[in-house]
Structure formats: C-alpha cells, structure tokens
Short mmCIF file of C-alpha atoms and ligand atoms in Angstrom, two decimals:
data_model
loop_
_atom_site.label_atom_id
_atom_site.label_comp_id
_atom_site.label_asym_id
_atom_site.label_seq_id
_atom_site.Cartn_x
_atom_site.Cartn_y
_atom_site.Cartn_z
CA MET A 29 -0.02 -0.10 -0.13
CA PRO A 30 1.42 3.38 -1.01
CA GLU A 31 2.15 6.08 1.94
CA PRO A 32 0.08 9.05 2.06
CA THR A 33 1.08 11.82 -0.38
CA PRO A 34 1.16 15.64 0.67
CA VAL A 35 -1.23 18.05 -1.10
CA LEU A 36 0.81 20.16 -3.68
CA PRO A 37 0.94 23.84 -2.73
CA GLU A 38 -0.88 25.09 -6.03
CA VAL A 39 -3.78 22.46 -5.22
CA LEU A 40 -4.07 23.55 -1.79
CA SER A 41 -4.39 27.14 -2.79
CA GLN A 42 -7.33 26.05 -5.14
CA ILE A 43 -8.94 24.16 -2.23
CA ARG A 44 -8.54 27.36 0.10
CA ALA A 45 -10.46 29.40 -2.54
CA LEU A 46 -13.46 27.02 -2.51
CA GLN A 47 -16.38 27.95 -0.38
CA ARG A 48 -16.25 25.70 2.77
CA THR A 49 -19.60 23.90 3.97
CA GLN A 50 -20.29 21.12 6.08
CA ARG A 51 -22.32 19.33 3.30
CA PRO A 52 -21.26 15.54 2.26
CA LEU A 53 -18.77 15.83 -0.31
CA ILE A 54 -18.35 14.00 -3.77
CA ILE A 55 -14.77 14.39 -5.31
CA CYS A 56 -15.12 13.25 -8.94
CA ASP A 57 -12.49 12.86 -11.56
CA VAL A 58 -13.08 13.96 -15.25
CA ASP A 59 -11.42 12.01 -17.81
CA GLU A 60 -13.01 8.53 -18.51
CA VAL A 61 -15.80 9.30 -15.69
CA ILE A 62 -17.57 12.63 -17.01
CA LEU A 63 -15.87 12.99 -20.32
CA GLN A 64 -15.00 10.19 -22.87
CA PHE A 65 -11.15 9.78 -22.86
CA ILE A 66 -10.00 6.29 -24.05
CA SER A 67 -12.40 6.35 -27.17
CA HIS A 68 -11.11 9.74 -28.28
CA LEU A 69 -7.43 8.62 -27.36
CA GLU A 70 -7.96 5.53 -29.56
CA THR A 71 -9.26 7.81 -32.48
CA TYR A 72 -6.16 9.88 -32.14
CA LEU A 73 -3.87 6.97 -32.25
CA GLN A 74 -5.45 5.27 -35.02
CA ALA A 75 -4.91 8.47 -37.19
CA ARG A 76 -1.25 7.99 -36.35
CA ASP A 77 -1.26 4.27 -37.05
CA LEU A 78 -0.80 3.46 -33.39
CA VAL A 79 -2.88 1.09 -31.35
CA PHE A 80 -3.36 -0.09 -27.52
CA VAL A 81 -1.25 -3.15 -27.09
CA LYS A 82 -3.87 -4.39 -24.62
CA TYR A 83 -6.97 -3.17 -23.12
CA GLU A 84 -5.11 -2.98 -19.84
CA TYR A 85 -5.26 -0.22 -17.20
CA ARG A 86 -1.87 1.74 -18.33
CA LEU A 87 -0.74 3.98 -21.18
CA THR A 88 3.11 3.62 -20.87
CA GLY A 89 4.51 0.36 -22.44
CA ASN A 90 0.79 -0.12 -23.95
CA ILE A 91 1.13 1.79 -26.95
CA ALA A 92 2.65 0.64 -30.21
CA GLY A 93 2.52 0.73 -34.01
CA SER A 94 -0.40 -0.81 -35.45
CA ASN A 95 1.34 -3.50 -37.92
CA GLY A 96 3.61 -4.90 -35.05
CA GLY A 97 5.65 -1.80 -34.64
CA PRO A 98 7.54 -1.01 -31.84
CA VAL A 99 6.19 -0.02 -28.34
CA LEU A 100 6.50 3.54 -27.72
CA SER A 101 8.84 4.96 -25.07
CA ALA A 102 7.44 6.79 -21.79
CA ASP A 103 8.54 9.98 -23.47
CA ASP A 104 6.69 9.25 -26.59
CA VAL A 105 3.56 8.48 -24.69
CA ARG A 106 3.65 11.70 -22.70
CA ARG A 107 4.35 13.74 -25.84
CA HIS A 108 1.37 12.14 -27.59
CA LEU A 109 -0.80 12.55 -24.49
CA ARG A 110 -0.10 16.32 -24.45
CA ASP A 111 -0.78 16.57 -28.23
CA PHE A 112 -3.91 14.55 -27.75
CA PHE A 113 -5.33 16.96 -24.93
CA ASP A 114 -4.31 19.94 -27.12
CA GLU A 115 -6.13 18.54 -30.12
CA ALA A 116 -9.25 16.92 -28.52
CA CYS A 117 -10.01 18.70 -25.16
CA HIS A 118 -12.33 20.96 -26.46
CA MET A 119 -14.22 18.36 -28.05
CA GLN A 120 -14.44 15.45 -25.70
CA GLU A 121 -17.92 14.10 -25.43
CA MET A 122 -19.89 13.51 -22.22
CA VAL A 123 -20.21 10.11 -20.85
CA PRO A 124 -23.82 9.38 -21.06
CA GLY A 125 -26.03 10.43 -18.03
CA ALA A 126 -23.07 12.18 -16.20
CA ASP A 127 -24.99 15.57 -16.17
CA ALA A 128 -28.28 14.25 -14.93
CA ALA A 129 -26.70 12.03 -12.12
CA LEU A 130 -24.61 14.98 -10.84
CA ARG A 131 -27.64 17.31 -10.98
CA GLY A 132 -29.47 14.97 -8.84
CA LEU A 133 -26.61 14.21 -6.44
CA ALA A 134 -26.11 18.08 -6.03
CA ARG A 135 -29.16 18.44 -4.14
CA ASP A 136 -27.85 16.76 -1.12
CA TRP A 137 -24.01 16.67 -1.92
CA GLU A 138 -21.38 19.19 -2.52
CA ILE A 139 -19.42 18.29 -5.81
CA VAL A 140 -15.82 19.16 -6.70
CA LEU A 141 -14.08 17.85 -10.03
CA LEU A 142 -10.44 16.86 -9.45
CA THR A 143 -8.79 16.15 -12.58
CA ASN A 144 -4.93 15.70 -13.52
CA LEU A 145 -3.89 18.74 -15.41
CA PRO A 146 -0.08 19.27 -14.99
CA GLY A 147 0.38 23.02 -14.69
CA GLY A 148 -3.28 23.51 -14.89
CA HIS A 149 -2.73 23.19 -18.52
CA ASN A 150 -6.14 23.44 -20.40
CA LYS A 151 -8.13 24.15 -17.28
CA PRO A 152 -10.19 27.10 -18.45
CA LEU A 153 -11.04 25.28 -21.70
CA ARG A 154 -12.31 22.36 -19.60
CA GLU A 155 -14.39 24.36 -17.37
CA THR A 156 -16.22 25.97 -20.11
CA LEU A 157 -16.61 22.76 -21.86
CA LEU A 158 -18.22 21.20 -18.62
CA ALA A 159 -20.31 24.03 -17.86
CA GLY A 160 -21.84 23.93 -21.28
CA MET A 161 -22.76 20.41 -20.61
CA GLY A 162 -24.68 21.45 -17.51
CA ILE A 163 -22.06 20.33 -15.27
CA PRO A 164 -21.11 23.59 -13.43
CA TYR A 165 -18.88 22.19 -10.35
CA PRO A 166 -15.54 23.73 -9.33
CA VAL A 167 -12.77 22.41 -11.34
CA LEU A 168 -9.40 21.71 -9.35
CA ALA A 169 -6.23 20.88 -11.41
CA ASN A 170 -3.94 18.36 -9.60
CA SER A 171 -0.97 16.33 -10.96
CA GLY A 172 0.26 13.03 -9.63
CA PRO A 173 -1.56 10.88 -7.06
CA LYS A 174 -4.70 12.37 -5.59
CA GLY A 175 -4.66 11.21 -2.25
CA GLY A 176 -3.15 14.52 -0.73
CA ALA A 177 -5.56 16.65 -2.41
CA VAL A 178 -8.54 14.64 -1.35
CA ALA A 179 -7.51 14.48 2.28
CA ALA A 180 -7.17 18.21 2.14
CA LEU A 181 -10.63 18.60 0.78
CA ALA A 182 -12.07 16.43 3.45
CA ALA A 183 -10.26 18.23 6.33
CA GLY A 184 -12.60 20.09 8.82
CA ARG A 185 -15.62 18.51 7.29
CA PRO A 186 -17.85 15.79 8.88
CA GLY A 187 -18.21 13.58 5.80
CA PRO A 188 -19.32 11.31 4.35
CA PHE A 189 -16.94 11.45 1.52
CA VAL A 190 -17.18 9.81 -1.90
CA PHE A 191 -14.16 9.51 -4.41
CA ILE A 192 -14.85 8.72 -8.07
CA ASP A 193 -11.96 7.96 -10.45
CA ASP A 194 -10.83 5.50 -13.07
CA SER A 195 -7.20 5.12 -12.16
CA PRO A 196 -6.12 2.32 -9.69
CA THR A 197 -3.20 4.52 -8.69
CA ASN A 198 -5.41 7.24 -7.65
CA HIS A 199 -7.51 4.77 -5.96
CA SER A 200 -4.80 3.39 -4.08
CA SER A 201 -3.39 6.85 -3.11
CA VAL A 202 -6.97 8.01 -1.84
CA HIS A 203 -7.25 4.66 0.37
CA ALA A 204 -3.78 5.54 1.70
CA SER A 205 -4.67 9.13 2.76
CA LEU A 206 -8.57 8.98 3.38
CA PRO A 207 -9.52 5.38 4.31
CA SER A 208 -12.99 6.46 5.21
CA ALA A 209 -13.77 7.56 1.65
CA THR A 210 -16.51 5.41 -0.27
CA GLN A 211 -14.32 4.61 -3.41
CA ILE A 212 -16.05 4.29 -6.95
CA GLN A 213 -13.90 3.05 -9.67
CA PHE A 214 -15.86 4.27 -12.81
CA VAL A 215 -14.31 3.30 -16.28
CA ALA A 216 -16.62 4.44 -19.22
CA ASP A 217 -15.00 1.87 -21.50
CA ALA A 218 -16.26 -1.51 -21.06
CA ARG A 219 -13.16 -3.29 -22.67
CA PHE A 220 -10.71 -1.63 -19.97
CA ARG A 221 -13.27 -1.95 -17.28
CA ARG A 222 -13.36 -5.72 -17.69
CA SER A 223 -9.69 -5.98 -17.65
CA LEU A 224 -9.64 -4.50 -13.93
CA ARG A 225 -9.40 -6.79 -10.87
CA GLN A 226 -11.43 -5.20 -8.33
CA GLU A 227 -9.04 -4.28 -5.09
CA ALA A 228 -10.51 -4.53 -1.58
CA HIS A 229 -10.64 -0.78 -1.03
CA ILE A 230 -13.03 -0.47 -3.96
CA ASP A 231 -16.46 -0.23 -3.10
CA LEU A 232 -18.05 -0.28 -6.57
CA VAL A 233 -16.79 -0.74 -10.13
CA THR A 234 -19.02 0.59 -12.86
CA GLY A 235 -19.43 2.44 -16.05
CA ASP A 236 -23.04 3.55 -15.58
CA TRP A 237 -24.06 6.80 -13.95
CA GLN A 238 -27.55 5.64 -12.94
CA GLU A 239 -25.92 2.90 -10.82
CA THR A 240 -23.48 5.29 -9.48
CA ALA A 241 -26.16 7.80 -8.46
CA ALA A 242 -28.28 5.03 -6.88
CA PHE A 243 -25.11 3.83 -5.00
CA ILE A 244 -24.30 7.24 -3.60
CA GLY A 245 -27.93 8.14 -2.80
CA GLY A 246 -27.99 5.01 -0.52
CA ILE A 247 -25.03 6.37 1.55
CA LEU A 248 -27.36 9.24 2.98
CA ASN A 249 -30.05 6.56 3.64
CA ARG A 250 -27.92 4.19 5.70
MG1 MG B 308 -9.53 9.76 -15.32
#
C-alpha cells in the first residue's frame, strides 16, 4: 500500500479558494468518468497508425505501431498525451448520464471535480466545456496521485466522502490518505473496465452513471 502523499501547494491554494460547507462531499475525476477519454484517444492513435497493445489499465508500455511496430517509449507516450489533449480537449464528449446524475446528487452533496492537468494546462477550456454540458461544479487541477488533495478537501468536514475515479493509482493513493472515503472506480470503456481486478478498497466498479447515483444515494439513507 502506498504512503499518504502531501497535497501540492498549487492544489491547496485552489482548495482554500472554495467555499467551505459542512455538506457531504463527492470528489469526482473528469477523464473517462465525466468525459470520454479512451475512445477519443483511440481515434487519435488510429490516425497515427498506433494502437493499444492490450485493453489493460496503463498507457506507458501499452501503445505501439498498428502493424507490429515497436512499443512507444515513456517520453513518446507523454508527448502524444499532451498533443492529444491540445487537439481533443475542447471536443471530448460526455459520458452518457453524467450531467443528470450529478445534478440529482448535487441536491444533497457538494461536488468538486479533481482532474490531473499538470501545470493547470487547458483548465479554462475544460471548465467551459463542462459548464456547457450542464456540469458547473468547481474544477481543481492536480498532478500526480490524488490522495493528498482528497484528504485536504475532506479536512474539517464531517463527511461522508465519495471519491470517483478510473485510475487504480489514484484509488490506492486515496485509500492511503483518506481510508474512510467510499471509493467508486468508474471506467466508461467496457473493455478496459473488464480488464480490471477489483481491489479490496474499491466499493463499486461501474461504467454507468445511473448505478453510480443510486449507489451514492444509498449512503445518506443508511
Ligand atoms: Mg480519469
């Protein structure tokens, strides 16, 4: 199990700028949860004769030339991801039902979107895109594992806390930093979701916003 990680100063200042309330809190990722990510990345890769090697939950070591070409280096994967976001982030499509589910949950819960955008890259574009979809919640730009940011968001609040993210790394990090959080592993792409092995700290694996909303609704009715 990883050690708890500290919150980055630039993330803490974004958290301090939020309005503080005592409402229960949902901390929700964006890519592959609210916005389609893998399907758009696959289209980007296909246009460059690249493919996923396996529908397995990692990018580094998992992208290669489509005709048996070599596996891309970590640097090449990073470069492609940056180019992909520059090219696609203004037109990423919503995962079906995300807007309605979050709107319903927002009656009882405070919602904060925590997305990994190193250096806050493309944050205003992303906020505009989400708000235009009827998803007007605050966007916090993080980089690296999310546990520190999630613990800082929870500090001084009574809970309950729900963390929604696709990434196994982020879920391990949150389990280390805020073990009381309810952890939902949401992966929109069915192929990648099926390849996951559910870890003990994950309360629900899903790719369905109706199921997610019903599950979270049940937390306050316990
Ligand atoms: Mg994600």
